[in-house]
Amino acid sequence: MVSKKHKRYIPYHLMGDNRTMRLGDKPCPNSFQCRNRHLEHILIFHSKAFKPQERYCDVQQESSGKNLYIGFHRTTPEAAVTIAHSDFAISTKYESTMLGHGVYFARSMEETEGKANADGAYICAEIEMGRVKEVGPEDRNSLRGTTHLWKEYDTVYYNHPNDSRDEFCVKSTDQILKWVMVINEEYDKKVRNYGLDTEFSDTTCGCI
């Protein structure tokens, strides 16, 4: 059974980096100024470098009582399928938990590079941040492999000196409200097997 949080699997050839610039196949005209927070829109009409929101400290939450943020997670295709049918898993290994035990996210697909220990699939998720503890480089060594901040906070957000290297960790999978995912081309054979990556001429409407 597929998780209710899993909203869509997006074939890799529909991703924003594959826009042909032809009529009907162009990226979002608002580019990096886009305010559309729909997960499908983010992956399909924007590049891997696109950050849907400013860094957390600069975001003004629009919905009273909610503290929503968009995060990106990279993993293996096998793990992505498992997540789609269940949920994320909490990371507990000391070497991969710089901000403590939890689930880790970056601000864009591109920024998962160098952070995630796995490759082959991307997940774009809407997250309830809850109570957030913001930390800097001076704090990270004291947090690795720990859980003590979870008594007071739901999320730890790391403000890197270079904001393109920010990341954050949520303590509970309950905070991950919904997601869409894409499997990289080298691991997804169905698109090519079914000819979904081949453009064809449909019935001409004659209006252009």
PDB file of C-alpha atoms in Angstrom:
ATOM      1  CA  MET A   1       0.000   0.000   0.000  1.00  0.00           C
ATOM      2  CA  VAL A   2       1.279   3.450  -0.918  1.00  0.00           C
ATOM      3  CA  SER A   3       1.613   6.039   1.845  1.00  0.00           C
ATOM      4  CA  LYS A   4      -1.051   8.757   1.923  1.00  0.00           C
ATOM      5  CA  LYS A   5       1.803  11.252   2.073  1.00  0.00           C
ATOM      6  CA  HIS A   6       3.153  10.090  -1.284  1.00  0.00           C
ATOM      7  CA  LYS A   7       1.468  12.361  -3.828  1.00  0.00           C
ATOM      8  CA  ARG A   8       3.229  11.587  -7.064  1.00  0.00           C
ATOM      9  CA  TYR A   9       6.118   9.891  -8.799  1.00  0.00           C
ATOM     10  CA  ILE A  10       7.457  12.232 -11.505  1.00  0.00           C
ATOM     11  CA  PRO A  11       9.241  10.618 -14.494  1.00  0.00           C
ATOM     12  CA  TYR A  12      12.733  12.069 -14.878  1.00  0.00           C
ATOM     13  CA  HIS A  13      12.110  13.438 -18.377  1.00  0.00           C
ATOM     14  CA  LEU A  14       9.489  15.839 -16.994  1.00  0.00           C
ATOM     15  CA  MET A  15      11.964  17.517 -14.662  1.00  0.00           C
ATOM     16  CA  GLY A  16      12.646  21.229 -15.037  1.00  0.00           C
ATOM     17  CA  ASP A  17      16.186  20.767 -16.346  1.00  0.00           C
ATOM     18  CA  ASN A  18      14.695  18.958 -19.363  1.00  0.00           C
ATOM     19  CA  ARG A  19      12.500  21.804 -20.631  1.00  0.00           C
ATOM     20  CA  THR A  20      12.942  22.180 -24.423  1.00  0.00           C
ATOM     21  CA  MET A  21      11.857  25.861 -24.521  1.00  0.00           C
ATOM     22  CA  ARG A  22       9.258  25.023 -27.172  1.00  0.00           C
ATOM     23  CA  LEU A  23       5.686  26.244 -26.889  1.00  0.00           C
ATOM     24  CA  GLY A  24       4.086  24.415 -23.982  1.00  0.00           C
ATOM     25  CA  ASP A  25       7.433  23.097 -22.734  1.00  0.00           C
ATOM     26  CA  LYS A  26       9.002  26.116 -21.092  1.00  0.00           C
ATOM     27  CA  PRO A  27      10.168  26.612 -17.500  1.00  0.00           C
ATOM     28  CA  CYS A  28       8.268  28.757 -15.038  1.00  0.00           C
ATOM     29  CA  PRO A  29       8.345  32.367 -16.317  1.00  0.00           C
ATOM     30  CA  ASN A  30       8.854  33.636 -12.774  1.00  0.00           C
ATOM     31  CA  SER A  31      12.158  31.782 -12.495  1.00  0.00           C
ATOM     32  CA  PHE A  32      13.824  32.261  -9.094  1.00  0.00           C
ATOM     33  CA  GLN A  33      11.114  34.740  -8.046  1.00  0.00           C
ATOM     34  CA  CYS A  34       8.404  32.071  -8.230  1.00  0.00           C
ATOM     35  CA  ARG A  35       6.077  31.897  -5.225  1.00  0.00           C
ATOM     36  CA  ASN A  36       4.285  28.702  -6.255  1.00  0.00           C
ATOM     37  CA  ARG A  37       4.750  26.149  -3.465  1.00  0.00           C
ATOM     38  CA  HIS A  38       3.098  23.175  -5.168  1.00  0.00           C
ATOM     39  CA  LEU A  39       5.610  20.337  -5.076  1.00  0.00           C
ATOM     40  CA  GLU A  40       4.922  19.156  -8.636  1.00  0.00           C
ATOM     41  CA  HIS A  41       5.415  22.672  -9.984  1.00  0.00           C
ATOM     42  CA  ILE A  42       8.752  22.998  -8.205  1.00  0.00           C
ATOM     43  CA  LEU A  43      10.201  19.846  -9.771  1.00  0.00           C
ATOM     44  CA  ILE A  44       8.628  20.090 -13.225  1.00  0.00           C
ATOM     45  CA  PHE A  45       9.079  23.779 -14.005  1.00  0.00           C
ATOM     46  CA  HIS A  46      12.303  24.655 -12.191  1.00  0.00           C
ATOM     47  CA  SER A  47      15.940  23.589 -12.298  1.00  0.00           C
ATOM     48  CA  LYS A  48      17.753  21.591  -9.649  1.00  0.00           C
ATOM     49  CA  ALA A  49      19.293  24.829  -8.371  1.00  0.00           C
ATOM     50  CA  PHE A  50      15.919  26.410  -7.581  1.00  0.00           C
ATOM     51  CA  LYS A  51      15.255  27.231  -3.918  1.00  0.00           C
ATOM     52  CA  PRO A  52      11.494  27.583  -3.341  1.00  0.00           C
ATOM     53  CA  GLN A  53      12.009  29.705  -0.222  1.00  0.00           C
ATOM     54  CA  GLU A  54      14.528  31.978   1.426  1.00  0.00           C
ATOM     55  CA  ARG A  55      16.620  30.533   4.212  1.00  0.00           C
ATOM     56  CA  TYR A  56      14.431  29.784   7.189  1.00  0.00           C
ATOM     57  CA  CYS A  57      15.307  32.860   9.262  1.00  0.00           C
ATOM     58  CA  ASP A  58      14.102  35.111   6.418  1.00  0.00           C
ATOM     59  CA  VAL A  59      10.801  33.363   5.728  1.00  0.00           C
ATOM     60  CA  GLN A  60       7.539  34.982   6.768  1.00  0.00           C
ATOM     61  CA  GLN A  61       4.995  32.258   7.433  1.00  0.00           C
ATOM     62  CA  GLU A  62       1.714  33.006   5.671  1.00  0.00           C
ATOM     63  CA  SER A  63      -0.607  30.601   7.492  1.00  0.00           C
ATOM     64  CA  SER A  64      -1.411  31.218  11.140  1.00  0.00           C
ATOM     65  CA  GLY A  65      -0.614  28.205  13.300  1.00  0.00           C
ATOM     66  CA  LYS A  66       1.507  26.566  10.613  1.00  0.00           C
ATOM     67  CA  ASN A  67       5.238  26.681  10.077  1.00  0.00           C
ATOM     68  CA  LEU A  68       5.646  25.129   6.632  1.00  0.00           C
ATOM     69  CA  TYR A  69       8.879  24.806   4.692  1.00  0.00           C
ATOM     70  CA  ILE A  70       9.951  22.966   1.529  1.00  0.00           C
ATOM     71  CA  GLY A  71      12.852  20.529   1.799  1.00  0.00           C
ATOM     72  CA  PHE A  72      14.773  18.231  -0.542  1.00  0.00           C
ATOM     73  CA  HIS A  73      16.092  14.793   0.313  1.00  0.00           C
ATOM     74  CA  ARG A  74      18.326  12.514  -1.762  1.00  0.00           C
ATOM     75  CA  THR A  75      18.444   8.753  -1.363  1.00  0.00           C
ATOM     76  CA  THR A  76      18.732   5.494  -3.313  1.00  0.00           C
ATOM     77  CA  PRO A  77      15.943   4.347  -5.663  1.00  0.00           C
ATOM     78  CA  GLU A  78      15.312   1.359  -3.400  1.00  0.00           C
ATOM     79  CA  ALA A  79      14.965   3.574  -0.330  1.00  0.00           C
ATOM     80  CA  ALA A  80      12.683   5.956  -2.246  1.00  0.00           C
ATOM     81  CA  VAL A  81      10.325   3.089  -3.097  1.00  0.00           C
ATOM     82  CA  THR A  82      10.314   2.034   0.554  1.00  0.00           C
ATOM     83  CA  ILE A  83       9.496   5.597   1.614  1.00  0.00           C
ATOM     84  CA  ALA A  84       6.655   5.779  -0.925  1.00  0.00           C
ATOM     85  CA  HIS A  85       5.095   2.685   0.636  1.00  0.00           C
ATOM     86  CA  SER A  86       5.713   3.623   4.262  1.00  0.00           C
ATOM     87  CA  ASP A  87       7.545   6.745   5.464  1.00  0.00           C
ATOM     88  CA  PHE A  88      10.986   8.222   5.995  1.00  0.00           C
ATOM     89  CA  ALA A  89      13.382   6.609   8.440  1.00  0.00           C
ATOM     90  CA  ILE A  90      15.137   8.468  11.251  1.00  0.00           C
ATOM     91  CA  SER A  91      18.916   8.674  10.771  1.00  0.00           C
ATOM     92  CA  THR A  92      20.803   7.628  13.883  1.00  0.00           C
ATOM     93  CA  LYS A  93      24.349   6.870  12.690  1.00  0.00           C
ATOM     94  CA  TYR A  94      26.856   9.122  14.395  1.00  0.00           C
ATOM     95  CA  GLU A  95      28.800   9.998  11.231  1.00  0.00           C
ATOM     96  CA  SER A  96      25.692  11.117   9.311  1.00  0.00           C
ATOM     97  CA  THR A  97      23.815  13.006  12.038  1.00  0.00           C
ATOM     98  CA  MET A  98      25.606  16.349  12.301  1.00  0.00           C
ATOM     99  CA  LEU A  99      22.499  18.016  13.758  1.00  0.00           C
ATOM    100  CA  GLY A 100      21.360  15.030  15.785  1.00  0.00           C
ATOM    101  CA  HIS A 101      19.076  12.095  15.067  1.00  0.00           C
ATOM    102  CA  GLY A 102      16.333  12.818  12.547  1.00  0.00           C
ATOM    103  CA  VAL A 103      15.507  13.225   8.852  1.00  0.00           C
ATOM    104  CA  TYR A 104      17.703  15.615   6.876  1.00  0.00           C
ATOM    105  CA  PHE A 105      16.762  18.078   4.138  1.00  0.00           C
ATOM    106  CA  ALA A 106      18.414  20.735   1.968  1.00  0.00           C
ATOM    107  CA  ARG A 107      16.902  23.829   0.336  1.00  0.00           C
ATOM    108  CA  SER A 108      17.186  22.585  -3.266  1.00  0.00           C
ATOM    109  CA  MET A 109      17.900  19.396  -5.176  1.00  0.00           C
ATOM    110  CA  GLU A 110      21.322  20.699  -6.145  1.00  0.00           C
ATOM    111  CA  GLU A 111      22.186  21.383  -2.522  1.00  0.00           C
ATOM    112  CA  THR A 112      21.705  17.760  -1.512  1.00  0.00           C
ATOM    113  CA  GLU A 113      24.998  17.154  -3.342  1.00  0.00           C
ATOM    114  CA  GLY A 114      27.769  16.655  -0.821  1.00  0.00           C
ATOM    115  CA  LYS A 115      25.293  16.172   2.024  1.00  0.00           C
ATOM    116  CA  ALA A 116      23.446  12.942   1.301  1.00  0.00           C
ATOM    117  CA  ASN A 117      25.304   9.648   1.515  1.00  0.00           C
ATOM    118  CA  ALA A 118      23.118   8.049  -1.158  1.00  0.00           C
ATOM    119  CA  ASP A 119      22.186   8.779  -4.763  1.00  0.00           C
ATOM    120  CA  GLY A 120      19.634   7.857  -7.415  1.00  0.00           C
ATOM    121  CA  ALA A 121      16.418   9.552  -6.282  1.00  0.00           C
ATOM    122  CA  TYR A 122      15.210  12.965  -5.129  1.00  0.00           C
ATOM    123  CA  ILE A 123      12.272  13.731  -2.867  1.00  0.00           C
ATOM    124  CA  CYS A 124      10.657  17.154  -2.547  1.00  0.00           C
ATOM    125  CA  ALA A 125       8.604  17.450   0.640  1.00  0.00           C
ATOM    126  CA  GLU A 126       6.377  19.862   2.520  1.00  0.00           C
ATOM    127  CA  ILE A 127       7.400  19.968   6.162  1.00  0.00           C
ATOM    128  CA  GLU A 128       5.864  21.288   9.353  1.00  0.00           C
ATOM    129  CA  MET A 129       8.900  22.790  11.044  1.00  0.00           C
ATOM    130  CA  GLY A 130       7.298  23.270  14.463  1.00  0.00           C
ATOM    131  CA  ARG A 131       9.637  24.758  17.051  1.00  0.00           C
ATOM    132  CA  VAL A 132      12.933  25.554  15.347  1.00  0.00           C
ATOM    133  CA  LYS A 133      16.395  25.843  16.850  1.00  0.00           C
ATOM    134  CA  GLU A 134      18.766  27.719  14.556  1.00  0.00           C
ATOM    135  CA  VAL A 135      22.449  26.865  14.925  1.00  0.00           C
ATOM    136  CA  GLY A 136      25.738  27.837  13.297  1.00  0.00           C
ATOM    137  CA  PRO A 137      29.154  26.273  12.645  1.00  0.00           C
ATOM    138  CA  GLU A 138      30.156  26.659  16.278  1.00  0.00           C
ATOM    139  CA  ASP A 139      27.328  24.344  17.391  1.00  0.00           C
ATOM    140  CA  ARG A 140      27.434  21.412  15.012  1.00  0.00           C
ATOM    141  CA  ASN A 141      30.121  19.318  16.704  1.00  0.00           C
ATOM    142  CA  SER A 142      28.171  19.307  19.955  1.00  0.00           C
ATOM    143  CA  LEU A 143      24.996  18.058  18.237  1.00  0.00           C
ATOM    144  CA  ARG A 144      26.326  15.132  16.228  1.00  0.00           C
ATOM    145  CA  GLY A 145      24.627  11.870  17.141  1.00  0.00           C
ATOM    146  CA  THR A 146      22.520  13.455  19.894  1.00  0.00           C
ATOM    147  CA  THR A 147      18.820  13.843  20.710  1.00  0.00           C
ATOM    148  CA  HIS A 148      18.893  16.292  23.616  1.00  0.00           C
ATOM    149  CA  LEU A 149      17.504  19.257  21.616  1.00  0.00           C
ATOM    150  CA  TRP A 150      14.353  17.296  20.817  1.00  0.00           C
ATOM    151  CA  LYS A 151      13.040  17.916  24.332  1.00  0.00           C
ATOM    152  CA  GLU A 152      12.402  21.551  23.396  1.00  0.00           C
ATOM    153  CA  TYR A 153      12.530  21.699  19.593  1.00  0.00           C
ATOM    154  CA  ASP A 154      11.103  19.909  16.561  1.00  0.00           C
ATOM    155  CA  THR A 155      13.644  21.058  13.975  1.00  0.00           C
ATOM    156  CA  VAL A 156      17.299  22.078  13.975  1.00  0.00           C
ATOM    157  CA  TYR A 157      18.202  24.465  11.140  1.00  0.00           C
ATOM    158  CA  TYR A 158      21.886  24.905  10.324  1.00  0.00           C
ATOM    159  CA  ASN A 159      22.826  28.378   9.053  1.00  0.00           C
ATOM    160  CA  HIS A 160      26.024  27.808   7.093  1.00  0.00           C
ATOM    161  CA  PRO A 161      28.238  30.831   6.303  1.00  0.00           C
ATOM    162  CA  ASN A 162      27.345  30.053   2.669  1.00  0.00           C
ATOM    163  CA  ASP A 163      23.543  29.894   2.600  1.00  0.00           C
ATOM    164  CA  SER A 164      23.638  27.431  -0.299  1.00  0.00           C
ATOM    165  CA  ARG A 165      24.949  24.878   2.172  1.00  0.00           C
ATOM    166  CA  ASP A 166      22.202  25.276   4.761  1.00  0.00           C
ATOM    167  CA  GLU A 167      20.435  22.110   5.877  1.00  0.00           C
ATOM    168  CA  PHE A 168      17.915  21.135   8.505  1.00  0.00           C
ATOM    169  CA  CYS A 169      16.883  18.099  10.483  1.00  0.00           C
ATOM    170  CA  VAL A 170      13.402  17.220  11.765  1.00  0.00           C
ATOM    171  CA  LYS A 171      12.969  14.967  14.755  1.00  0.00           C
ATOM    172  CA  SER A 172       9.799  13.160  13.652  1.00  0.00           C
ATOM    173  CA  THR A 173       8.469  11.749  10.397  1.00  0.00           C
ATOM    174  CA  ASP A 174       5.073  13.145  11.453  1.00  0.00           C
ATOM    175  CA  GLN A 175       6.422  16.571  10.471  1.00  0.00           C
ATOM    176  CA  ILE A 176       6.823  15.450   6.852  1.00  0.00           C
ATOM    177  CA  LEU A 177       3.339  16.137   5.518  1.00  0.00           C
ATOM    178  CA  LYS A 178       3.586  15.113   1.854  1.00  0.00           C
ATOM    179  CA  TRP A 179       6.080  14.569  -0.925  1.00  0.00           C
ATOM    180  CA  VAL A 180       6.722  13.904  -4.606  1.00  0.00           C
ATOM    181  CA  MET A 181       9.729  12.013  -5.912  1.00  0.00           C
ATOM    182  CA  VAL A 182      11.786  11.358  -9.025  1.00  0.00           C
ATOM    183  CA  ILE A 183      14.092   8.444  -9.840  1.00  0.00           C
ATOM    184  CA  ASN A 184      17.198   9.315 -11.875  1.00  0.00           C
ATOM    185  CA  GLU A 185      17.356   8.202 -15.503  1.00  0.00           C
ATOM    186  CA  GLU A 186      19.983   5.504 -15.026  1.00  0.00           C
ATOM    187  CA  TYR A 187      17.737   3.714 -12.523  1.00  0.00           C
ATOM    188  CA  ASP A 188      14.361   4.248 -14.201  1.00  0.00           C
ATOM    189  CA  LYS A 189      13.910   1.946 -17.201  1.00  0.00           C
ATOM    190  CA  LYS A 190      10.141   2.284 -17.517  1.00  0.00           C
ATOM    191  CA  VAL A 191      10.233   5.697 -19.190  1.00  0.00           C
ATOM    192  CA  ARG A 192      12.334   4.423 -22.085  1.00  0.00           C
ATOM    193  CA  ASN A 193      10.704   0.994 -22.239  1.00  0.00           C
ATOM    194  CA  TYR A 194       7.294   2.588 -22.738  1.00  0.00           C
ATOM    195  CA  GLY A 195       8.591   5.266 -25.108  1.00  0.00           C
ATOM    196  CA  LEU A 196       7.546   8.062 -22.787  1.00  0.00           C
ATOM    197  CA  ASP A 197      10.705  10.024 -23.546  1.00  0.00           C
ATOM    198  CA  THR A 198       9.883  10.268 -27.267  1.00  0.00           C
ATOM    199  CA  GLU A 199       7.955  13.280 -28.506  1.00  0.00           C
ATOM    200  CA  PHE A 200       5.316  12.584 -31.134  1.00  0.00           C
ATOM    201  CA  SER A 201       2.827  14.583 -33.193  1.00  0.00           C
ATOM    202  CA  ASP A 202      -0.711  14.320 -31.908  1.00  0.00           C
ATOM    203  CA  THR A 203      -3.871  15.326 -33.741  1.00  0.00           C
ATOM    204  CA  THR A 204      -3.317  18.848 -35.036  1.00  0.00           C
ATOM    205  CA  CYS A 205      -5.889  21.323 -33.788  1.00  0.00           C
ATOM    206  CA  GLY A 206      -5.110  23.941 -36.450  1.00  0.00           C
ATOM    207  CA  CYS A 207      -5.262  26.852 -34.024  1.00  0.00           C
ATOM    208  CA  ILE A 208      -1.576  27.740 -34.329  1.00  0.00           C
TER     209      ILE A 208
END
